[in-house]
XYZ file of C-alpha atoms in Angstrom:
586
model
C -37.514 13.805 -19.890
C -40.936 12.255 -19.069
C -40.783 9.220 -17.013
C -42.486 6.151 -18.228
C -45.251 5.165 -16.430
C -46.038 1.144 -15.792
C -49.041 -0.753 -14.321
C -51.856 1.756 -15.357
C -49.961 3.954 -17.708
C -49.739 7.259 -15.512
C -46.625 8.913 -15.956
C -44.673 9.079 -12.426
C -40.946 10.396 -11.721
C -39.400 7.457 -10.149
C -37.858 10.098 -7.668
C -41.319 10.523 -6.467
C -41.275 6.746 -5.638
C -38.186 7.141 -3.046
C -39.533 8.532 0.513
C -37.335 9.326 3.368
C -38.062 7.099 6.351
C -37.384 9.263 9.557
C -36.909 6.192 11.619
C -34.146 5.087 9.677
C -32.612 7.965 7.744
C -32.545 6.104 4.376
C -34.964 6.355 1.361
C -37.172 3.616 1.100
C -38.887 2.894 -2.698
C -42.603 2.998 -2.098
C -44.318 0.943 -4.971
C -47.816 0.849 -3.849
C -49.808 1.142 -0.310
C -49.365 -2.552 0.216
C -46.052 -3.218 -1.574
C -43.088 -3.827 0.442
C -40.403 -1.116 1.140
C -37.029 -1.789 -0.516
C -33.955 0.730 -0.038
C -32.038 -0.710 -3.218
C -33.773 -0.641 -6.743
C -33.096 -3.773 -8.793
C -30.834 -2.982 -11.967
C -32.585 -1.459 -14.894
C -33.063 -3.318 -18.379
C -31.821 -2.014 -21.683
C -33.967 0.113 -23.994
C -33.462 0.525 -27.440
C -32.069 3.866 -28.281
C -32.357 3.805 -32.028
C -31.507 2.351 -35.193
C -27.897 2.458 -36.167
C -26.694 2.668 -32.508
C -23.880 0.009 -31.595
C -24.685 -0.326 -28.277
C -27.951 -0.331 -26.423
C -28.155 1.581 -23.562
C -29.716 0.819 -20.173
C -32.791 2.781 -18.936
C -32.976 6.447 -18.181
C -33.280 7.221 -14.531
C -36.488 8.847 -15.124
C -37.900 5.219 -15.751
C -39.086 3.081 -13.024
C -37.292 0.282 -11.955
C -38.919 -3.238 -13.043
C -38.330 -6.443 -10.693
C -37.632 -9.455 -13.069
C -40.508 -11.966 -13.047
C -42.781 -9.705 -11.073
C -46.187 -8.261 -12.311
C -46.354 -4.501 -12.381
C -47.488 -2.959 -9.229
C -50.691 -0.771 -9.464
C -50.301 2.783 -8.770
C -51.987 5.193 -6.596
C -54.779 6.899 -8.875
C -54.235 10.546 -9.468
C -56.051 13.089 -6.844
C -56.020 10.355 -4.359
C -54.276 10.545 -1.070
C -51.142 8.657 -0.444
C -51.670 6.246 2.583
C -48.932 6.690 5.161
C -45.893 4.580 5.078
C -45.958 1.537 7.034
C -44.415 1.565 10.564
C -41.865 -0.872 11.369
C -43.126 -2.984 14.742
C -41.701 -1.119 17.588
C -41.035 1.936 15.854
C -42.395 5.316 17.426
C -45.436 6.836 15.545
C -44.397 9.629 13.318
C -45.356 12.894 14.629
C -48.269 14.841 12.755
C -47.185 16.875 9.973
C -43.788 15.713 10.034
C -44.062 13.533 6.526
C -42.226 15.224 3.753
C -39.790 17.108 5.922
C -36.037 16.946 5.517
C -34.453 14.720 8.192
C -33.310 15.991 11.539
C -29.609 16.061 12.099
C -28.475 12.965 14.181
C -26.844 10.034 13.483
C -29.265 8.561 11.069
C -29.220 11.873 9.298
C -25.476 11.846 9.162
C -25.570 8.378 7.440
C -27.465 9.741 4.716
C -24.895 12.469 4.391
C -21.794 9.754 4.369
C -23.491 7.985 1.511
C -23.800 11.276 -0.225
C -21.142 13.281 0.651
C -18.393 11.699 -1.586
C -19.100 14.436 -3.873
C -16.185 16.650 -3.577
C -13.912 16.291 -6.345
C -15.176 17.533 -9.725
C -16.219 14.188 -11.296
C -16.304 11.410 -8.463
C -19.453 12.978 -6.367
C -22.241 11.776 -8.483
C -20.944 8.663 -9.037
C -20.617 7.701 -5.444
C -23.923 8.158 -4.424
C -25.515 6.508 -7.544
C -23.750 3.562 -6.977
C -25.853 3.177 -3.841
C -29.052 3.315 -5.785
C -28.310 0.969 -8.712
C -24.932 -0.483 -9.407
C -25.334 -2.802 -12.147
C -26.767 -0.188 -14.544
C -24.453 2.366 -13.710
C -21.422 -0.472 -14.225
C -22.487 -0.179 -17.665
C -22.287 3.188 -18.276
C -18.395 3.694 -17.183
C -15.661 3.802 -19.599
C -12.087 2.768 -18.572
C -8.816 2.801 -20.363
C -5.654 1.568 -19.330
C -3.311 3.369 -17.080
C -0.529 1.463 -18.762
C 1.362 1.181 -15.417
C 1.632 4.780 -14.678
C -0.270 4.916 -11.628
C 0.485 3.527 -8.099
C -1.863 0.672 -8.872
C -5.315 2.585 -7.235
C -5.650 4.378 -4.197
C -5.566 3.061 -0.946
C -7.815 3.651 2.136
C -5.146 3.861 4.484
C -2.698 6.412 2.705
C -3.241 9.705 0.857
C -4.875 9.763 -1.960
C -3.573 11.550 -5.402
C -6.277 11.623 -8.559
C -5.549 13.098 -12.034
C -8.613 15.273 -12.953
C -8.242 15.741 -17.037
C -10.853 17.955 -18.804
C -10.228 17.930 -22.432
C -11.441 19.846 -25.425
C -12.523 16.727 -27.364
C -15.711 17.535 -29.549
C -18.024 14.969 -28.732
C -22.057 14.768 -28.559
C -24.578 17.368 -29.957
C -24.216 21.326 -29.534
C -20.293 20.984 -28.939
C -19.498 21.814 -32.817
C -18.317 25.111 -32.010
C -16.163 24.164 -29.070
C -12.249 22.587 -29.163
C -10.200 21.449 -32.478
C -12.182 20.079 -35.041
C -11.086 16.230 -35.792
C -8.615 16.466 -32.420
C -8.502 13.388 -30.153
C -8.576 16.284 -27.506
C -5.636 18.040 -25.289
C -5.077 18.027 -21.602
C -6.915 21.443 -21.422
C -7.891 21.516 -18.033
C -5.705 19.709 -15.573
C -6.072 19.316 -11.866
C -3.885 17.079 -9.141
C -6.136 16.345 -6.271
C -4.485 15.426 -3.297
C -6.298 14.319 -0.246
C -4.397 14.011 3.208
C -3.967 10.414 4.660
C -6.317 11.423 7.492
C -8.995 13.048 5.460
C -8.797 16.194 7.151
C -7.775 18.506 4.248
C -7.429 18.210 0.428
C -5.510 20.237 -2.181
C -6.578 20.637 -5.625
C -3.328 21.946 -7.673
C -4.024 23.338 -11.157
C -1.766 22.539 -13.962
C -1.548 25.457 -16.752
C -2.146 23.923 -20.159
C 0.549 26.435 -21.864
C 3.271 25.276 -19.081
C 6.432 24.131 -20.799
C 7.438 20.426 -19.696
C 9.541 17.415 -20.701
C 6.834 14.897 -22.008
C 8.464 11.030 -20.980
C 8.187 8.233 -23.312
C 5.007 6.424 -22.983
C 4.289 2.910 -23.085
C 0.652 2.818 -24.385
C -1.706 -0.284 -24.775
C -2.929 -0.384 -28.358
C -6.755 -1.431 -29.249
C -5.267 -4.937 -30.057
C -3.998 -5.516 -26.870
C -0.207 -4.562 -28.053
C 1.892 -1.986 -26.576
C 3.658 1.088 -28.399
C 6.315 3.323 -26.897
C 4.958 6.676 -27.879
C 8.112 8.878 -27.905
C 8.539 11.843 -25.568
C 9.074 15.532 -26.197
C 11.499 18.443 -24.616
C 10.055 21.795 -24.143
C 6.681 21.024 -25.263
C 3.209 22.267 -24.179
C 1.723 20.418 -21.087
C -1.800 19.920 -22.918
C -0.133 17.911 -25.748
C 0.972 14.999 -23.504
C -2.888 14.052 -24.272
C -4.049 13.504 -27.729
C -1.149 14.361 -29.696
C 1.134 11.276 -31.148
C -1.929 8.489 -30.034
C -0.867 9.969 -26.155
C -3.406 8.654 -23.446
C -4.310 9.873 -20.321
C -1.564 7.843 -18.995
C 0.941 10.002 -20.402
C -0.377 12.846 -18.940
C 0.041 10.906 -15.796
C 3.512 10.185 -16.423
C 4.259 13.839 -17.351
C 2.605 15.048 -14.088
C 5.115 12.678 -12.159
C 7.803 13.884 -13.988
C 6.956 17.420 -13.019
C 6.124 17.193 -9.601
C 7.529 14.380 -8.355
C 4.122 13.042 -7.496
C 2.443 9.927 -8.667
C -1.190 9.697 -9.046
C -2.974 6.833 -7.814
C -5.667 6.988 -10.771
C -7.070 9.434 -13.222
C -10.675 10.293 -14.706
C -11.050 12.212 -18.074
C -14.352 14.463 -18.897
C -15.009 16.414 -22.061
C -17.361 19.388 -22.712
C -20.656 17.467 -22.318
C -19.458 16.879 -18.205
C -19.608 20.522 -17.428
C -23.280 20.729 -19.067
C -24.883 17.786 -17.699
C -23.438 17.826 -14.276
C -24.561 21.172 -13.848
C -27.995 20.722 -15.047
C -28.670 17.634 -13.320
C -27.889 19.592 -9.926
C -30.331 22.551 -10.981
C -27.037 24.593 -11.762
C -24.377 26.309 -9.591
C -24.109 29.782 -8.485
C -21.010 32.319 -9.795
C -20.328 35.821 -9.267
C -18.899 38.136 -11.455
C -17.344 41.521 -10.420
C -18.077 42.988 -13.791
C -20.011 42.665 -16.962
C -18.550 40.070 -19.606
C -19.325 39.557 -22.974
C -17.156 36.985 -24.379
C -17.958 36.007 -28.245
C -15.475 33.456 -28.259
C -16.792 31.340 -24.981
C -20.248 32.623 -25.883
C -20.729 33.776 -22.370
C -22.781 37.242 -21.655
C -23.513 37.606 -18.353
C -23.800 41.615 -16.278
C -22.288 41.785 -12.943
C -23.464 39.985 -10.008
C -24.826 36.594 -8.930
C -25.888 34.082 -11.209
C -27.238 30.645 -11.281
C -25.865 28.827 -14.408
C -26.319 25.507 -15.842
C -25.492 23.440 -19.220
C -24.232 25.616 -22.011
C -24.190 28.921 -19.704
C -21.782 26.766 -17.748
C -19.678 25.597 -20.264
C -19.008 29.188 -21.575
C -18.272 30.009 -18.168
C -15.346 27.503 -17.765
C -14.180 28.366 -21.215
C -13.944 32.220 -20.865
C -10.399 33.836 -20.786
C -10.239 36.797 -22.643
C -12.682 38.992 -20.952
C -11.437 37.873 -17.382
C -8.098 39.170 -15.492
C -5.385 39.417 -17.905
C -6.977 37.560 -20.699
C -4.749 34.251 -20.557
C -5.184 30.557 -19.362
C -3.902 31.553 -16.298
C -7.064 33.923 -15.599
C -9.215 31.198 -16.956
C -8.101 28.805 -14.174
C -9.089 31.111 -11.367
C -12.653 31.208 -12.922
C -12.725 27.269 -13.463
C -11.657 27.184 -9.424
C -14.327 29.277 -8.547
C -17.129 27.291 -10.673
C -15.826 23.568 -9.131
C -16.172 25.245 -5.447
C -19.541 26.216 -6.221
C -20.396 23.136 -7.615
C -18.926 21.280 -4.829
C -20.926 23.398 -2.241
C -24.331 22.609 -4.299
C -23.176 19.061 -4.579
C -22.893 18.756 -0.637
C -25.773 21.027 0.164
C -28.792 19.330 1.477
C -30.939 20.719 -1.305
C -29.298 17.990 -3.220
C -28.332 15.302 -0.764
C -31.936 15.171 0.121
C -33.391 15.005 -3.450
C -33.586 11.558 -4.891
C -34.524 13.095 -8.373
C -31.004 14.835 -8.388
C -29.255 12.293 -7.227
C -30.311 10.035 -9.753
C -29.676 12.404 -12.574
C -26.491 13.436 -11.013
C -25.798 9.403 -11.111
C -26.181 9.111 -14.523
C -24.594 12.248 -15.582
C -21.215 11.765 -13.744
C -20.846 7.752 -14.808
C -21.742 8.907 -18.426
C -19.451 11.694 -18.641
C -16.252 10.052 -17.001
C -13.768 8.005 -18.679
C -11.496 6.533 -15.731
C -8.424 4.175 -15.567
C -8.277 0.872 -15.490
C -7.508 0.609 -11.589
C -11.030 2.443 -11.250
C -13.284 1.000 -13.566
C -16.496 -0.434 -11.340
C -19.003 1.531 -9.654
C -18.114 0.021 -6.521
C -14.406 1.322 -6.609
C -15.957 4.885 -7.515
C -18.310 4.678 -4.497
C -15.301 3.712 -2.246
C -13.333 6.615 -3.494
C -16.463 8.971 -3.129
C -16.779 7.646 0.885
C -13.159 8.471 0.925
C -13.592 11.880 -0.068
C -16.961 12.410 2.023
C -15.025 12.378 4.452
C -13.722 16.278 3.755
C -14.956 19.596 4.604
C -15.090 21.980 1.845
C -13.472 24.553 4.285
C -9.875 22.611 4.168
C -10.268 22.067 0.299
C -7.498 24.653 -0.834
C -7.434 25.409 -4.744
C -4.144 26.755 -5.662
C -2.041 26.755 -9.352
C 1.516 25.748 -9.670
C 3.608 28.689 -9.832
C 4.950 29.726 -12.736
C 6.559 32.878 -14.810
C 6.456 34.144 -18.377
C 8.719 32.088 -20.627
C 11.766 34.059 -20.777
C 12.624 32.346 -24.511
C 9.514 34.221 -25.865
C 9.289 37.906 -27.064
C 5.539 37.194 -27.654
C 4.549 35.654 -24.179
C 2.193 32.721 -25.002
C 3.769 30.166 -22.602
C 4.932 29.733 -18.990
C 7.729 27.683 -17.170
C 8.015 26.800 -13.864
C 8.936 29.512 -11.013
C 11.828 27.827 -9.754
C 11.840 29.859 -6.453
C 8.369 28.555 -5.538
C 6.865 25.715 -7.461
C 9.524 23.326 -5.604
C 7.912 24.236 -2.252
C 4.683 23.528 -3.245
C 5.113 20.183 -4.764
C 7.077 19.392 -1.486
C 4.382 20.401 0.779
C 2.115 17.959 -1.316
C 4.296 15.044 -1.347
C 4.529 15.686 2.427
C 0.989 15.557 3.128
C 1.011 19.357 4.690
C -2.356 20.952 4.238
C -2.479 24.371 2.661
C -5.088 25.473 5.518
C -5.116 25.723 8.988
C -5.974 22.128 10.016
C -4.223 19.782 12.379
C -2.778 16.698 10.513
C -2.464 14.360 13.650
C -3.790 13.913 16.926
C -2.402 15.987 19.659
C -1.166 12.964 21.629
C 0.798 11.625 18.352
C 2.279 14.952 17.396
C 3.567 15.308 21.073
C 4.988 11.885 20.791
C 6.716 12.494 17.367
C 8.214 15.929 18.664
C 9.427 14.373 21.927
C 11.620 11.942 19.900
C 13.946 15.223 19.054
C 14.201 16.516 22.556
C 16.709 15.425 25.052
C 20.658 15.167 25.319
C 22.595 14.587 22.043
C 25.411 12.192 21.996
C 28.872 13.701 20.581
C 29.007 12.833 17.298
C 31.883 11.023 17.751
C 29.702 8.148 19.860
C 27.357 7.940 16.921
C 27.454 4.643 15.297
C 25.388 4.335 12.288
C 24.761 1.483 9.074
C 23.826 3.577 5.932
C 21.541 1.867 3.284
C 20.255 3.010 0.361
C 16.499 2.509 -0.132
C 15.651 4.348 -3.462
C 17.883 7.290 -2.958
C 20.123 8.227 -6.440
C 22.602 5.588 -6.873
C 25.829 6.476 -4.659
C 23.890 8.029 -1.999
C 25.022 5.813 0.757
C 28.638 6.665 0.122
C 28.519 10.248 -0.062
C 26.409 10.617 2.878
C 29.068 8.211 4.612
C 31.815 10.723 3.255
C 30.451 13.791 4.265
C 29.635 12.395 7.911
C 33.004 11.319 8.502
C 34.955 14.096 6.924
C 32.702 16.897 7.677
C 30.632 16.340 10.691
C 32.866 13.781 12.772
C 30.989 10.544 12.685
C 33.818 8.022 12.553
C 31.843 5.180 13.736
C 29.801 4.842 10.460
C 29.819 2.426 7.514
C 28.154 2.089 4.055
C 25.804 -1.316 4.223
C 25.005 -1.046 0.387
C 21.357 -1.269 -0.669
C 17.902 -1.956 1.393
C 15.940 -4.845 0.979
C 13.158 -2.607 0.034
C 12.743 1.269 -1.530
C 11.128 3.700 0.744
C 9.479 6.925 0.009
C 10.933 8.584 2.982
C 14.291 8.416 4.717
C 14.165 6.626 8.053
C 16.480 6.248 11.287
C 16.135 3.089 13.404
C 17.297 2.610 16.613
C 17.003 0.959 20.171
C 16.038 2.815 23.297
C 19.520 3.091 24.616
C 20.752 4.794 21.494
C 17.902 7.699 21.690
C 20.906 10.315 22.532
C 22.851 9.264 19.361
C 19.782 9.278 17.194
C 18.871 12.888 18.200
C 22.497 14.053 17.433
C 22.482 12.228 13.820
C 18.689 13.626 13.036
C 20.051 17.046 13.911
C 22.770 16.540 11.636
C 20.753 15.297 8.984
C 17.781 17.916 9.405
C 15.792 14.661 10.134
C 12.179 15.116 11.183
C 10.833 13.371 14.420
C 8.311 11.634 12.188
C 11.615 9.994 10.289
C 12.891 8.575 13.519
C 11.688 5.050 14.303
C 12.013 3.515 17.787
C 13.041 -0.093 17.332
C 15.912 -2.434 17.441
C 19.719 -2.018 17.009
C 21.536 -3.877 14.402
C 25.422 -5.442 14.635
C 27.708 -3.570 12.345
C 30.879 -5.107 10.558
C 33.034 -4.746 14.011
C 30.493 -6.823 15.843
C 29.014 -3.692 17.854
C 25.588 -2.432 17.832
C 24.595 -0.136 15.433
C 21.603 2.346 14.187
C 19.886 2.164 10.698
C 19.763 5.021 8.471
C 17.713 3.941 5.113
C 18.106 6.760 2.620
C 14.543 7.282 0.937
C 13.577 8.487 -2.410
C 13.054 11.789 -0.632
C 16.763 11.994 0.206
C 18.392 15.196 -1.748
C 21.868 14.906 -1.107
C 24.334 14.987 1.726
C 23.841 17.992 3.863
C 20.426 18.628 2.544
C 18.029 18.872 5.375
C 15.197 16.263 5.176
C 12.907 18.222 7.402
C 9.866 18.836 5.187
C 7.845 22.120 5.373
C 5.147 22.393 7.930
C 2.944 24.930 6.462
C 2.377 26.503 2.928
C 4.063 29.819 2.162
C 2.178 32.863 2.573
C 2.792 33.899 -1.066
C 1.196 31.328 -2.883
C -2.021 32.440 -4.234
C -4.965 30.008 -3.075
C -8.673 29.406 -2.304
C -10.532 27.175 -0.218
C -14.077 25.738 -1.542
C -16.288 27.223 0.956
C -15.427 30.759 -0.109
C -17.340 32.919 -2.676
C -14.772 34.637 -5.015
C -16.139 37.149 -7.675
C -14.263 37.044 -10.965
C -12.941 40.389 -12.243
C-alpha cells in the first residue's frame, strides 16, 4: 500500500524516516534536518475504512505518524541529499561511509535485538516489537476473549511459561472462501502447547493432533451478555471439536489440554488462516524445503522439489497440505507445519528482519490484527513482556515434537488416533518437570551441585526416621495410604498422618533440619525423591513432642511406592526437531 505523504504532499514510506543511530543502537525518527529525533512515534489517529464499517480502524503502518497540535514538518525535496543526523554532544564523530550500515555487534546492538527478539512463538513475535513502536494504536488492534478461569491467571516472569497456540480453520477475510467449513465457528485445527523453561534456556513446542480422541470436560463459558453457561463435555471426541462446536470457546480447548496433559496453560492465542498469509507477507516470505515435487489440488500447493521462499496464499497452501506428503494424514501435515514455524522463527530473528523498520511495522500490524488472545493477555504491554521473555531463547534449543499417538484400535478404517500410553505420559512428565528436550543445562553448575549433594552422605536406619505426612494437593487419602506403606512395608514406624497442608503444592517436598539430614536421605531413597524435593529448613514437633521432618505430598504424587524422581532427559525414541535445523518434507 502506498504511503500517504504529509506537508508538501510527497509519498514517503514511514519506515524510511526511521534511522539507526550507531551511537545508541536505537532507531530514531527523522522528520526533517532541523527536527528533533524521537525514539518513539506518537499514536496514530483513526482513519475511515469506508461506508458501512462498524468500527473505524487506526492508521495504516505505511502512513506517517502525526503529532497532535503540531504543524506538519517539511520533507526533503526529491533528489536532495539528506543532511547527516545531528550528533549528540560528546558523541564520537561517525566514520565516513558508515551511515546506513547495520549496527556493529556489541552491547548497544544487543539492546536492539533484545527488544525485537521476542519473536520466537508463532504469533507473539511481531507483537512484542510493534509495542515498542506505537503502543496505543496496536492496543486497538487486539481482540480478546475471556479465559473463563481455565488458565493459571497469566504467565509470570519468574516461572516456566505455557502458552496454548491455536490455529483455526474459520473462514474469515477475503480470499478464504475455499478453505475450512462454510459457516463453521472454526475448529482447533492446529494446536501447539509451547512450554518455555523457567530459566529461559530452552522451550518445547508440543503439537496436538486434531484427530486425537480425548475427553472434553464441561466448560463454564462467558456469554456475550456477561452471563455464564456451562457447555456440556463429551467423551471419546476428536480434539479439534474442543473449539467451535456447541458454543465452545478457546477456554474450553485450554481445559481439554489440561485434562489431557496435566499441564495448565497460562495463556492462549488464536489465529485463523489470515495470520499465516499476513505474517509471511509482512516478513517478506519464509524459506521451506521439499524433498519431492508437490501438486496438491486440495490445498492448492504446486511446487517442485527444492528450496522455495513462500508467502501469502502460497504459505497457507503449504501449511494446509497433507495428502501429498508422508502418509497423507494429519500427522504428516503437522511435520510440515513444524518445518514452516521453524523457518518463520529463523526469519523473524534474522538481522534482515530485526534491523528493518519497514518489516517491523508491518509485522506489528499483521500480528496484532491476526491475534485473538485471552483476557489475561489483552494489552500490547502484556504481549511485549511475554515477547521479552520468549526473546531470551535460542532457536537451537526450541524443540518441536508431537504427542505420541497410535491408530485408534476401535476403527477398521483408520481416521483417528489415541494416546500411545507407553510414551505420551513420559512426554507430559518431561514438560511438567521443566526438562529440556535439547542438550542444555537448566541450572547453574553450583546450584546443580548443591541439589545433588543433598542426596549424598550417610543414611539413617528406616526405624530412626521420624516424619509427619501432610496432604498438599495429592488425591484424597494419599497421606494415610503413604503412612501405611511406610510403616508396614518400609519399616518407618515413627511416622504419622498430620492431615491437610495449609496450602497446595505442585511438587512433593521434604523439609528437614540440618541434624536430620541422614534421616532425610533415607526417606528420599525410600520415596524416590530428587534432591530438588529436599528442603533444608526446620524440624517440627510431632504428636509425642519430638522433633520430626515434614513430608508434604504435592499434586505430582502418584501413589505410595511410586518414585517421584522426574526424568532428566527426553527419551531417544521420541521424534523431534529443533528450530535451527532445515528439514525437507518428503
